[in-house]
Amino acid sequence: MEKWSKHASDLSNLKVFGCTSYVHVNEEGVKGYRLWNLDTRKCVISKDMVFNESEMLGLAKDGESSSGGEVDKETSNIGIEDNPGKNVTHEEHHNTEVIQEQVDEVVDRIDEEVVNIDNLHDYNLAPDRERRQPKALNLELHQLDIKMTFLHGDFEEEIYMAQPEGYVRGAKRSTFDLCVYYKELSNGEFIYLLLYVDDMLIACKHMDEIDNLKKLISSKFDMKDLEEVKKILGIDILRDKENQEIFVSQRKYIEKVLERFNMGGANPVITPLAPHFNMGGFAMDPKKAASSYRCHEHERSSLLQFKQSFVIHESDSAYSKVSSWNGSKDCCMWEGIDCDEDTGYVIGLDLSSSHLFGSINSSSSLFRLVHLRSLNLAHNDFNRSEIPAGGLVHLSKLTYLNLSESVFYGEVPLLEISHLSMLSSLDLSESHYLTLNGSKLISLIHNLTNIKQLLLSDANIDMPIADILENLANYSSSLTTLDLAHCGLYGEFPGLVFNLPKLQYLDLNSNYQLRGSLPDFNSSSTLTHLKVAYTGISGMLPASVGNLGQLIVLQISDNKLSGHIPSSIGNLSLLTTLDLSDNNLEGEIPSSFYQLKNLESLDLSRNWLSVVDLEMFVSLKNLSFLFLSYNNLSVISSFTRSNTNTTIAQLKILELDSCKLTNFPEFLRNQTKLSELTLSNNSIQGLIPISVFNMSVETLGYLDLGYNSLTGFDDQSAVLFNPRSKLEHLYLNNNKLKGSLPVPPPSISDYDVSNNALEGEIPPLFCNLTLLGDLYLFDNSFSGKLPPCLINLSTLYILQLEGNHFGGTIPDTWTNKCNIRAMILSENQFEGGLPRSLVNCTGLEILDVGNNQINDTFPFWSATLPELKVLVLRSNKFSGAIRDPDPYQNKSRAIFPMLHIIDLSHNSFSGPLPHSYFQKWDAMKVFKDQEEPAYLAITITNKGASREYLGIQTSLNLLDVSSNRFEGEIPELIGDLIGLHSINFSNNFLTGHIPSSLRNLSKLEALDLSYNNLSGQIPQQLALLNFLEIFNVAHNNLTGPIPHGQQFDTFLDSSYEGNAGLCGKPLSEECGNSKDSPPPSSIVEEEEETGTALEFGWKPVVIGYGCGLVIGIVVGHFVIHRRSVWFVYTFRIRPPK
């Protein structure tokens, strides 16, 4: 307006009533608004406004506001009338003019409208009046909507038409607002007409005058009378006539914008204020405009009682809507409350993401709000309480119910919910602790015939999918949204669901036991979102998929699709997300892909697709995410430096792993917005160009160049240690890098240069990496001592240094701020003792110092580490007896409570086996059939031959004390460790008998007792160990018959050599004049007789090698787990592989 009127705006009478604005901070360093918080009287800085200054033709001068006021760059004072002396200091206020062409366009539009209105000849302009103080007239305000088709046919709203003669008589146009006309009445009062394209407002004190003007206008136009104004141009208008107040709000429009851009979780803050603005004494609640009616006292009391029944987990970054619920009499003004404008009853309650914690039951005051039509309690924590069935039945008027992700527990009261016959939207999604009874769910479908949205993802339904979808097809013709992801559904995939006439959103992801193929799709389909990933669907992707012309998201990843991608997919012109990854698709990528002009994300990774030229993606200007990794794909790039004007769109994520690349694609030089780039498992050779790091220096957070043939950098110092860099995850492992250790930028969190030819010491600059979490330096030629400052990094999470030449003592400076989970220092030259200060690292899970020169006694102090799972001390100079960690036999004290792998082999430990420890190793006393995330690689060595097993589960239990000086008997309580998979007691001085209790170790796969002084017979019950693959008792003093049957019939005679008294197969020595005794009945048979058959899920990983078993631990490339990509986009659903 300033540009058009040629005058600065006068803000002297401007009042800001606290309308809601939103702040969504997604990255640092961007400019934004200053926002004044009425409650805290502090200034909040928004940093979510990104300005493209490179395209602007003019910028505002520093310190100049739009109204010409001066702004102090450092501080500004914002006065409040009830606290006039209070100053607020805050950050610099940034001003940026709009682009000049846009300003000119706006000016032209306004001029055009003014010219058209001037054509109304019945209007006479009044002389310019002196500016006066605005007065509150408390006028009636009504709205009309003109049907544009009555004039000259259909046309867009931005085309303005001259109004016909007689439209308004005797009115004058305001000189302050050329869209406002007014007429003086006979009694000296005025009636006002405000024109806004096809909408108009009429304001007057007298309704009869308003009705007369309506009749006049109706005689000239096909008009709809909207009566008292509630909304115009997307702006809500609310009035409090009693207090003569009017409020305007664009809240609903803003919420729609936020929802469109997946920012629905943004927190509201207070209105931005100009830096020179002084707020008046009146200010309403910023979170809710006034209603025409005040709420009822009993409902206000019920709401306050409901609030008081919860703990509110609120912080500076967490906002709860109930914070605005206070002593105000009108609860209709509270955040999250919607009242009926005629009756004042509460009809809507939205407390989503309000940080409520506590239980809720059927007697809750919530259920006294019997007029509720909409109830949203999503994203809170109801502490695993049951959904209050008895209370819900009182809310018979509900049309919308959302209890998603609210930590409810137990069976969903579907029968009670099914009585809510008016319900059109039911959302119980992301409720991992809920179960749904199948028959009751069918009843619910039958009763809720008006249902439009049914979201039940993550609930445990466990029934055939056909039963649900067939009933929906018969009873729910109005259904538009169906979300049954991860519900345990099984059976044949029914095409019947696609016959639902109004279905737009279908999500069946992660129902792993579905089978069948996709049906032929009808061209009349209204589907916009189709998600059937991780469902076991097989067959071909039908060509009829091109009939889904309304489709926006298509996700069929992680299935068994085969054949070619149909070219008809190019017909999906509205498609923004296409994910066909992890299938068996083959052939070429259809050229029709490049007709998908709206495509933002394309994932074709992990298929068998052939050659693709990246230049084919040039036409996809909206493409931001491209995943082509792990195909039978040869990715070529015909881009050269000479055709840089033709390039791929600015990508955010690019994954080209295992794409047979031989060099860095040239088009990367022009990529400035990449946040993730992966080029691993290719054949890229030579030096890494500096452009790879500089192309997106301020956005690139994840870079994987592992498994190539890279030898170094163009300019190592300029490339890596760049303070501007935002790089957090850098993987250069399994290359041919030489020279000293490159120092990454200060922003680094995960750094992997393992399996290279790097050498030298760890540079002192590593002490400045205060964000470093995971450091992988293994399998290089590094030397020197560990810098103590590296140990002092409180962020250090994984330290993996095995296979180098590090020496000296391990720093003993671990503090209680230690967060390390895995420390793998094996195969180096460390000396001295283990650092006792490691006892402060209570989160330590893996401690591996094998194959060093450490001289110490057993670290009994480590027994109290609550999370320690793996302890490897093998091949050092440890000595002495393993003393009792708990001499007072305190049974309640935990000793190695989580330990399931211990390797003490090849040391000089002496004395008896640690009986007291056997009693305390609780983690080895249980079966762990359910596989947990793998984090170990186990190397099993026999006579110099080693075999490495990757991906060993945490359920693996190993005990190795071989090649020491232990003496005495093997305790019978070894049989209590029923979770053990491998025992190695070889090469010691053990005596006595082999314990018969070993038969209890039903999952045992390897047992090596060779090279001891054991006597007596081999217990016949050991033949019951069905999983036993390695058995070695060579070189002892054993006598009697060798057990036979099942696994024992597979062992070679080398397993028994050196025992003169043994007889029976496979030895040539027969057992006297008696035949071999029959094998004992199996454990399973015995258990079946008692009705409790055992079921074992362990898959053997070791095949019988004979004697001399040595189990070593080598923590592999995926120690614990390599952290997933540092961010996940909502439309890309893929669990870690």
Tab-separated table of N, CA and C in Angstrom, residues 409-510:
chain	number	residue	atom	x	y	z
A	409	TYR	N	-3.332	-48.576	26.194
A	409	TYR	CA	-2.948	-49.989	26.303
A	409	TYR	C	-4.194	-50.853	26.339
A	410	GLY	N	-4.044	-52.089	25.839
A	410	GLY	CA	-5.122	-53.061	25.961
A	410	GLY	C	-5.988	-53.137	24.729
A	411	GLU	N	-7.146	-53.744	24.907
A	411	GLU	CA	-8.065	-53.943	23.787
A	411	GLU	C	-8.885	-52.690	23.540
A	412	VAL	N	-8.995	-52.325	22.274
A	412	VAL	CA	-9.783	-51.147	21.904
A	412	VAL	C	-11.259	-51.451	22.111
A	413	PRO	N	-11.994	-50.580	22.809
A	413	PRO	CA	-13.428	-50.832	23.043
A	413	PRO	C	-14.253	-50.558	21.782
A	414	LEU	N	-14.132	-51.466	20.821
A	414	LEU	CA	-14.758	-51.236	19.524
A	414	LEU	C	-16.285	-51.232	19.614
A	415	LEU	N	-16.845	-52.056	20.481
A	415	LEU	CA	-18.308	-52.082	20.589
A	415	LEU	C	-18.836	-50.735	21.055
A	416	GLU	N	-18.175	-50.150	22.049
A	416	GLU	CA	-18.608	-48.837	22.534
A	416	GLU	C	-18.412	-47.763	21.458
A	417	ILE	N	-17.284	-47.821	20.764
A	417	ILE	CA	-17.032	-46.830	19.714
A	417	ILE	C	-18.036	-46.995	18.578
A	418	SER	N	-18.443	-48.239	18.324
A	418	SER	CA	-19.382	-48.461	17.221
A	418	SER	C	-20.740	-47.835	17.483
A	419	HIS	N	-21.044	-47.510	18.755
A	419	HIS	CA	-22.310	-46.836	19.068
A	419	HIS	C	-22.252	-45.340	18.748
A	420	LEU	N	-21.071	-44.837	18.436
A	420	LEU	CA	-20.951	-43.418	18.053
A	420	LEU	C	-21.317	-43.321	16.583
A	421	SER	N	-22.588	-43.399	16.305
A	421	SER	CA	-23.081	-43.589	14.940
A	421	SER	C	-22.803	-42.403	14.023
A	422	MET	N	-22.520	-41.232	14.590
A	422	MET	CA	-22.252	-40.059	13.768
A	422	MET	C	-20.780	-39.931	13.402
A	423	LEU	N	-19.951	-40.852	13.889
A	423	LEU	CA	-18.504	-40.754	13.700
A	423	LEU	C	-18.143	-40.857	12.219
A	424	SER	N	-17.386	-39.887	11.748
A	424	SER	CA	-16.910	-39.908	10.356
A	424	SER	C	-15.402	-40.062	10.280
A	425	SER	N	-14.699	-39.834	11.404
A	425	SER	CA	-13.241	-39.977	11.401
A	425	SER	C	-12.793	-40.617	12.710
A	426	LEU	N	-12.100	-41.763	12.601
A	426	LEU	CA	-11.571	-42.465	13.766
A	426	LEU	C	-10.085	-42.710	13.540
A	427	ASP	N	-9.252	-42.172	14.428
A	427	ASP	CA	-7.804	-42.297	14.301
A	427	ASP	C	-7.227	-42.909	15.569
A	428	LEU	N	-6.808	-44.178	15.465
A	428	LEU	CA	-6.129	-44.876	16.558
A	428	LEU	C	-4.731	-45.285	16.123
A	429	SER	N	-4.157	-44.576	15.175
A	429	SER	CA	-2.886	-44.973	14.570
A	429	SER	C	-1.718	-44.805	15.528
A	430	GLU	N	-0.632	-45.517	15.198
A	430	GLU	CA	0.608	-45.476	15.969
A	430	GLU	C	0.367	-45.805	17.445
A	431	SER	N	-0.518	-46.766	17.657
A	431	SER	CA	-0.836	-47.205	19.014
A	431	SER	C	-0.292	-48.614	19.190
A	432	HIS	N	0.980	-48.706	19.531
A	432	HIS	CA	1.694	-49.973	19.540
A	432	HIS	C	1.201	-50.930	20.624
A	433	TYR	N	0.524	-50.419	21.635
A	433	TYR	CA	0.117	-51.260	22.750
A	433	TYR	C	-1.357	-51.657	22.677
A	434	LEU	N	-2.011	-51.319	21.580
A	434	LEU	CA	-3.436	-51.620	21.452
A	434	LEU	C	-3.661	-52.879	20.618
A	435	THR	N	-4.694	-53.611	20.957
A	435	THR	CA	-5.118	-54.758	20.152
A	435	THR	C	-6.571	-54.551	19.748
A	436	LEU	N	-6.925	-55.106	18.591
A	436	LEU	CA	-8.284	-54.985	18.091
A	436	LEU	C	-8.845	-56.376	17.846
A	437	ASN	N	-9.980	-56.652	18.442
A	437	ASN	CA	-10.653	-57.910	18.220
A	437	ASN	C	-11.274	-57.911	16.826
A	438	GLY	N	-11.005	-58.983	16.063
A	438	GLY	CA	-11.435	-59.018	14.677
A	438	GLY	C	-12.931	-58.918	14.492
A	439	SER	N	-13.697	-59.723	15.226
A	439	SER	CA	-15.151	-59.712	15.051
A	439	SER	C	-15.755	-58.383	15.478
A	440	LYS	N	-15.190	-57.780	16.522
A	440	LYS	CA	-15.701	-56.476	16.961
A	440	LYS	C	-15.371	-55.393	15.944
A	441	LEU	N	-14.223	-55.529	15.275
A	441	LEU	CA	-13.881	-54.570	14.236
A	441	LEU	C	-14.874	-54.655	13.084
A	442	ILE	N	-15.309	-55.853	12.743
A	442	ILE	CA	-16.310	-56.014	11.693
A	442	ILE	C	-17.619	-55.349	12.122
A	443	SER	N	-18.002	-55.515	13.390
A	443	SER	CA	-19.221	-54.873	13.894
A	443	SER	C	-19.109	-53.357	13.808
A	444	LEU	N	-17.949	-52.852	14.134
A	444	LEU	CA	-17.740	-51.414	14.043
A	444	LEU	C	-17.921	-50.921	12.617
A	445	ILE	N	-17.378	-51.666	11.660
A	445	ILE	CA	-17.515	-51.283	10.251
A	445	ILE	C	-18.985	-51.276	9.852
A	446	HIS	N	-19.742	-52.257	10.343
A	446	HIS	CA	-21.166	-52.334	10.008
A	446	HIS	C	-21.937	-51.153	10.572
A	447	ASN	N	-21.583	-50.704	11.774
A	447	ASN	CA	-22.347	-49.654	12.446
A	447	ASN	C	-21.965	-48.257	11.989
A	448	LEU	N	-20.667	-48.043	11.706
A	448	LEU	CA	-20.211	-46.697	11.350
A	448	LEU	C	-20.308	-46.514	9.836
A	449	THR	N	-21.514	-46.414	9.370
A	449	THR	CA	-21.740	-46.326	7.920
A	449	THR	C	-21.359	-44.968	7.352
A	450	ASN	N	-21.137	-43.979	8.240
A	450	ASN	CA	-20.738	-42.643	7.766
A	450	ASN	C	-19.232	-42.435	7.823
A	451	ILE	N	-18.504	-43.484	8.152
A	451	ILE	CA	-17.061	-43.319	8.366
A	451	ILE	C	-16.380	-42.909	7.066
A	452	LYS	N	-15.538	-41.898	7.160
A	452	LYS	CA	-14.764	-41.421	6.014
A	452	LYS	C	-13.271	-41.669	6.202
A	453	GLN	N	-12.823	-41.587	7.434
A	453	GLN	CA	-11.406	-41.773	7.725
A	453	GLN	C	-11.261	-42.816	8.823
A	454	LEU	N	-10.546	-43.904	8.497
A	454	LEU	CA	-10.308	-44.973	9.460
A	454	LEU	C	-8.811	-45.246	9.489
A	455	LEU	N	-8.165	-44.855	10.586
A	455	LEU	CA	-6.712	-44.969	10.713
A	455	LEU	C	-6.386	-45.828	11.938
A	456	LEU	N	-5.841	-47.019	11.676
A	456	LEU	CA	-5.586	-47.985	12.749
A	456	LEU	C	-4.154	-48.511	12.718
A	457	SER	N	-3.234	-47.801	12.103
A	457	SER	CA	-1.874	-48.317	11.930
A	457	SER	C	-1.222	-48.648	13.271
A	458	ASP	N	-0.414	-49.726	13.258
A	458	ASP	CA	0.365	-50.194	14.396
A	458	ASP	C	-0.475	-50.860	15.477
A	459	ALA	N	-1.769	-50.922	15.306
A	459	ALA	CA	-2.581	-51.687	16.244
A	459	ALA	C	-2.496	-53.172	15.879
A	460	ASN	N	-2.557	-54.026	16.856
A	460	ASN	CA	-2.450	-55.473	16.628
A	460	ASN	C	-3.827	-56.037	16.306
A	461	ILE	N	-4.058	-56.282	15.006
A	461	ILE	CA	-5.354	-56.815	14.571
A	461	ILE	C	-5.252	-58.314	14.336
A	462	ASP	N	-4.226	-58.755	13.611
A	462	ASP	CA	-3.931	-60.174	13.425
A	462	ASP	C	-5.154	-60.942	12.901
A	463	MET	N	-5.572	-60.625	11.680
A	463	MET	CA	-6.676	-61.333	11.048
A	463	MET	C	-6.509	-61.238	9.534
A	464	PRO	N	-7.231	-62.058	8.783
A	464	PRO	CA	-7.124	-61.989	7.330
A	464	PRO	C	-7.568	-60.622	6.809
A	465	ILE	N	-6.770	-60.084	5.926
A	465	ILE	CA	-7.085	-58.749	5.423
A	465	ILE	C	-8.376	-58.746	4.627
A	466	ALA	N	-8.700	-59.861	3.999
A	466	ALA	CA	-9.910	-59.917	3.177
A	466	ALA	C	-11.159	-59.676	4.014
A	467	ASP	N	-11.176	-60.168	5.274
A	467	ASP	CA	-12.350	-59.994	6.128
A	467	ASP	C	-12.643	-58.518	6.357
A	468	ILE	N	-11.578	-57.718	6.509
A	468	ILE	CA	-11.768	-56.285	6.755
A	468	ILE	C	-12.193	-55.577	5.481
A	469	LEU	N	-11.438	-55.801	4.410
A	469	LEU	CA	-11.661	-55.018	3.197
A	469	LEU	C	-12.986	-55.358	2.519
A	470	GLU	N	-13.412	-56.617	2.596
A	470	GLU	CA	-14.696	-56.977	1.996
A	470	GLU	C	-15.852	-56.290	2.727
A	471	ASN	N	-15.757	-56.215	4.044
A	471	ASN	CA	-16.808	-55.534	4.802
A	471	ASN	C	-16.782	-54.033	4.562
A	472	LEU	N	-15.598	-53.468	4.451
A	472	LEU	CA	-15.513	-52.047	4.139
A	472	LEU	C	-16.134	-51.755	2.784
A	473	ALA	N	-15.875	-52.623	1.815
A	473	ALA	CA	-16.420	-52.411	0.475
A	473	ALA	C	-17.943	-52.463	0.484
A	474	ASN	N	-18.519	-53.257	1.386
A	474	ASN	CA	-19.969	-53.417	1.424
A	474	ASN	C	-20.681	-52.380	2.280
A	475	TYR	N	-19.991	-51.842	3.281
A	475	TYR	CA	-20.669	-50.982	4.254
A	475	TYR	C	-20.124	-49.554	4.310
A	476	SER	N	-19.015	-49.277	3.664
A	476	SER	CA	-18.353	-47.976	3.860
A	476	SER	C	-18.100	-47.289	2.521
A	477	SER	N	-19.170	-47.012	1.831
A	477	SER	CA	-19.031	-46.393	0.510
A	477	SER	C	-18.501	-44.971	0.589
A	478	SER	N	-18.560	-44.353	1.775
A	478	SER	CA	-18.079	-42.978	1.913
A	478	SER	C	-16.617	-42.906	2.328
A	479	LEU	N	-15.957	-44.053	2.519
A	479	LEU	CA	-14.589	-44.079	3.033
A	479	LEU	C	-13.622	-43.403	2.061
A	480	THR	N	-12.830	-42.464	2.584
A	480	THR	CA	-11.814	-41.778	1.778
A	480	THR	C	-10.400	-42.110	2.224
A	481	THR	N	-10.229	-42.447	3.496
A	481	THR	CA	-8.886	-42.704	4.045
A	481	THR	C	-8.893	-44.004	4.827
A	482	LEU	N	-7.963	-44.903	4.491
A	482	LEU	CA	-7.837	-46.171	5.195
A	482	LEU	C	-6.373	-46.442	5.467
A	483	ASP	N	-6.015	-46.500	6.746
A	483	ASP	CA	-4.634	-46.758	7.164
A	483	ASP	C	-4.618	-47.987	8.064
A	484	LEU	N	-4.094	-49.097	7.507
A	484	LEU	CA	-3.966	-50.347	8.252
A	484	LEU	C	-2.518	-50.818	8.265
A	485	ALA	N	-1.585	-49.885	8.251
A	485	ALA	CA	-0.161	-50.236	8.206
A	485	ALA	C	0.271	-50.929	9.488
A	486	HIS	N	1.095	-51.967	9.328
A	486	HIS	CA	1.731	-52.660	10.457
A	486	HIS	C	0.688	-53.146	11.460
A	487	CYS	N	-0.314	-53.844	10.972
A	487	CYS	CA	-1.391	-54.335	11.839
A	487	CYS	C	-1.399	-55.849	11.967
A	488	GLY	N	-0.410	-56.540	11.397
A	488	GLY	CA	-0.381	-57.989	11.500
A	488	GLY	C	-1.398	-58.680	10.615
A	489	LEU	N	-1.846	-58.026	9.570
A	489	LEU	CA	-2.815	-58.623	8.654
A	489	LEU	C	-2.123	-59.650	7.768
A	490	TYR	N	-2.887	-60.629	7.315
A	490	TYR	CA	-2.304	-61.687	6.495
A	490	TYR	C	-3.334	-62.155	5.475
A	491	GLY	N	-2.852	-62.974	4.555
A	491	GLY	CA	-3.750	-63.546	3.561
A	491	GLY	C	-3.567	-62.926	2.192
A	492	GLU	N	-4.457	-63.313	1.281
A	492	GLU	CA	-4.391	-62.874	-0.105
A	492	GLU	C	-4.760	-61.398	-0.203
A	493	PHE	N	-3.947	-60.678	-0.978
A	493	PHE	CA	-4.200	-59.250	-1.151
A	493	PHE	C	-5.462	-59.057	-1.994
A	494	PRO	N	-6.516	-58.458	-1.439
A	494	PRO	CA	-7.781	-58.345	-2.172
A	494	PRO	C	-7.848	-57.068	-3.015
A	495	GLY	N	-8.126	-57.253	-4.283
A	495	GLY	CA	-8.290	-56.088	-5.144
A	495	GLY	C	-9.588	-55.368	-4.897
A	496	LEU	N	-10.457	-55.978	-4.076
A	496	LEU	CA	-11.772	-55.405	-3.830
A	496	LEU	C	-11.693	-54.023	-3.202
A	497	VAL	N	-10.631	-53.774	-2.455
A	497	VAL	CA	-10.519	-52.489	-1.771
A	497	VAL	C	-10.485	-51.326	-2.751
A	498	PHE	N	-9.994	-51.576	-3.953
A	498	PHE	CA	-9.894	-50.494	-4.928
A	498	PHE	C	-11.237	-50.154	-5.558
A	499	ASN	N	-12.281	-50.901	-5.196
A	499	ASN	CA	-13.616	-50.601	-5.693
A	499	ASN	C	-14.340	-49.586	-4.830
A	500	LEU	N	-13.766	-49.239	-3.684
A	500	LEU	CA	-14.382	-48.211	-2.849
A	500	LEU	C	-14.434	-46.903	-3.646
A	501	PRO	N	-15.603	-46.365	-3.888
A	501	PRO	CA	-15.744	-45.291	-4.883
A	501	PRO	C	-15.060	-43.980	-4.526
A	502	LYS	N	-14.858	-43.727	-3.223
A	502	LYS	CA	-14.298	-42.441	-2.814
A	502	LYS	C	-12.928	-42.568	-2.161
A	503	LEU	N	-12.365	-43.773	-2.188
A	503	LEU	CA	-11.090	-43.993	-1.502
A	503	LEU	C	-9.976	-43.169	-2.133
A	504	GLN	N	-9.286	-42.398	-1.287
A	504	GLN	CA	-8.190	-41.554	-1.746
A	504	GLN	C	-6.844	-41.973	-1.148
A	505	TYR	N	-6.860	-42.443	0.080
A	505	TYR	CA	-5.616	-42.743	0.800
A	505	TYR	C	-5.684	-44.176	1.302
A	506	LEU	N	-4.741	-45.029	0.858
A	506	LEU	CA	-4.685	-46.421	1.293
A	506	LEU	C	-3.262	-46.747	1.724
A	507	ASP	N	-3.092	-47.149	2.983
A	507	ASP	CA	-1.785	-47.506	3.526
A	507	ASP	C	-1.881	-48.888	4.155
A	508	LEU	N	-1.232	-49.870	3.505
A	508	LEU	CA	-1.152	-51.239	4.027
A	508	LEU	C	0.291	-51.639	4.288
A	509	ASN	N	1.179	-50.681	4.439
A	509	ASN	CA	2.600	-50.953	4.649
A	509	ASN	C	2.841	-51.912	5.818
A	510	SER	N	3.900	-52.699	5.684
A	510	SER	CA	4.441	-53.501	6.788
A	510	SER	C	3.455	-54.518	7.341
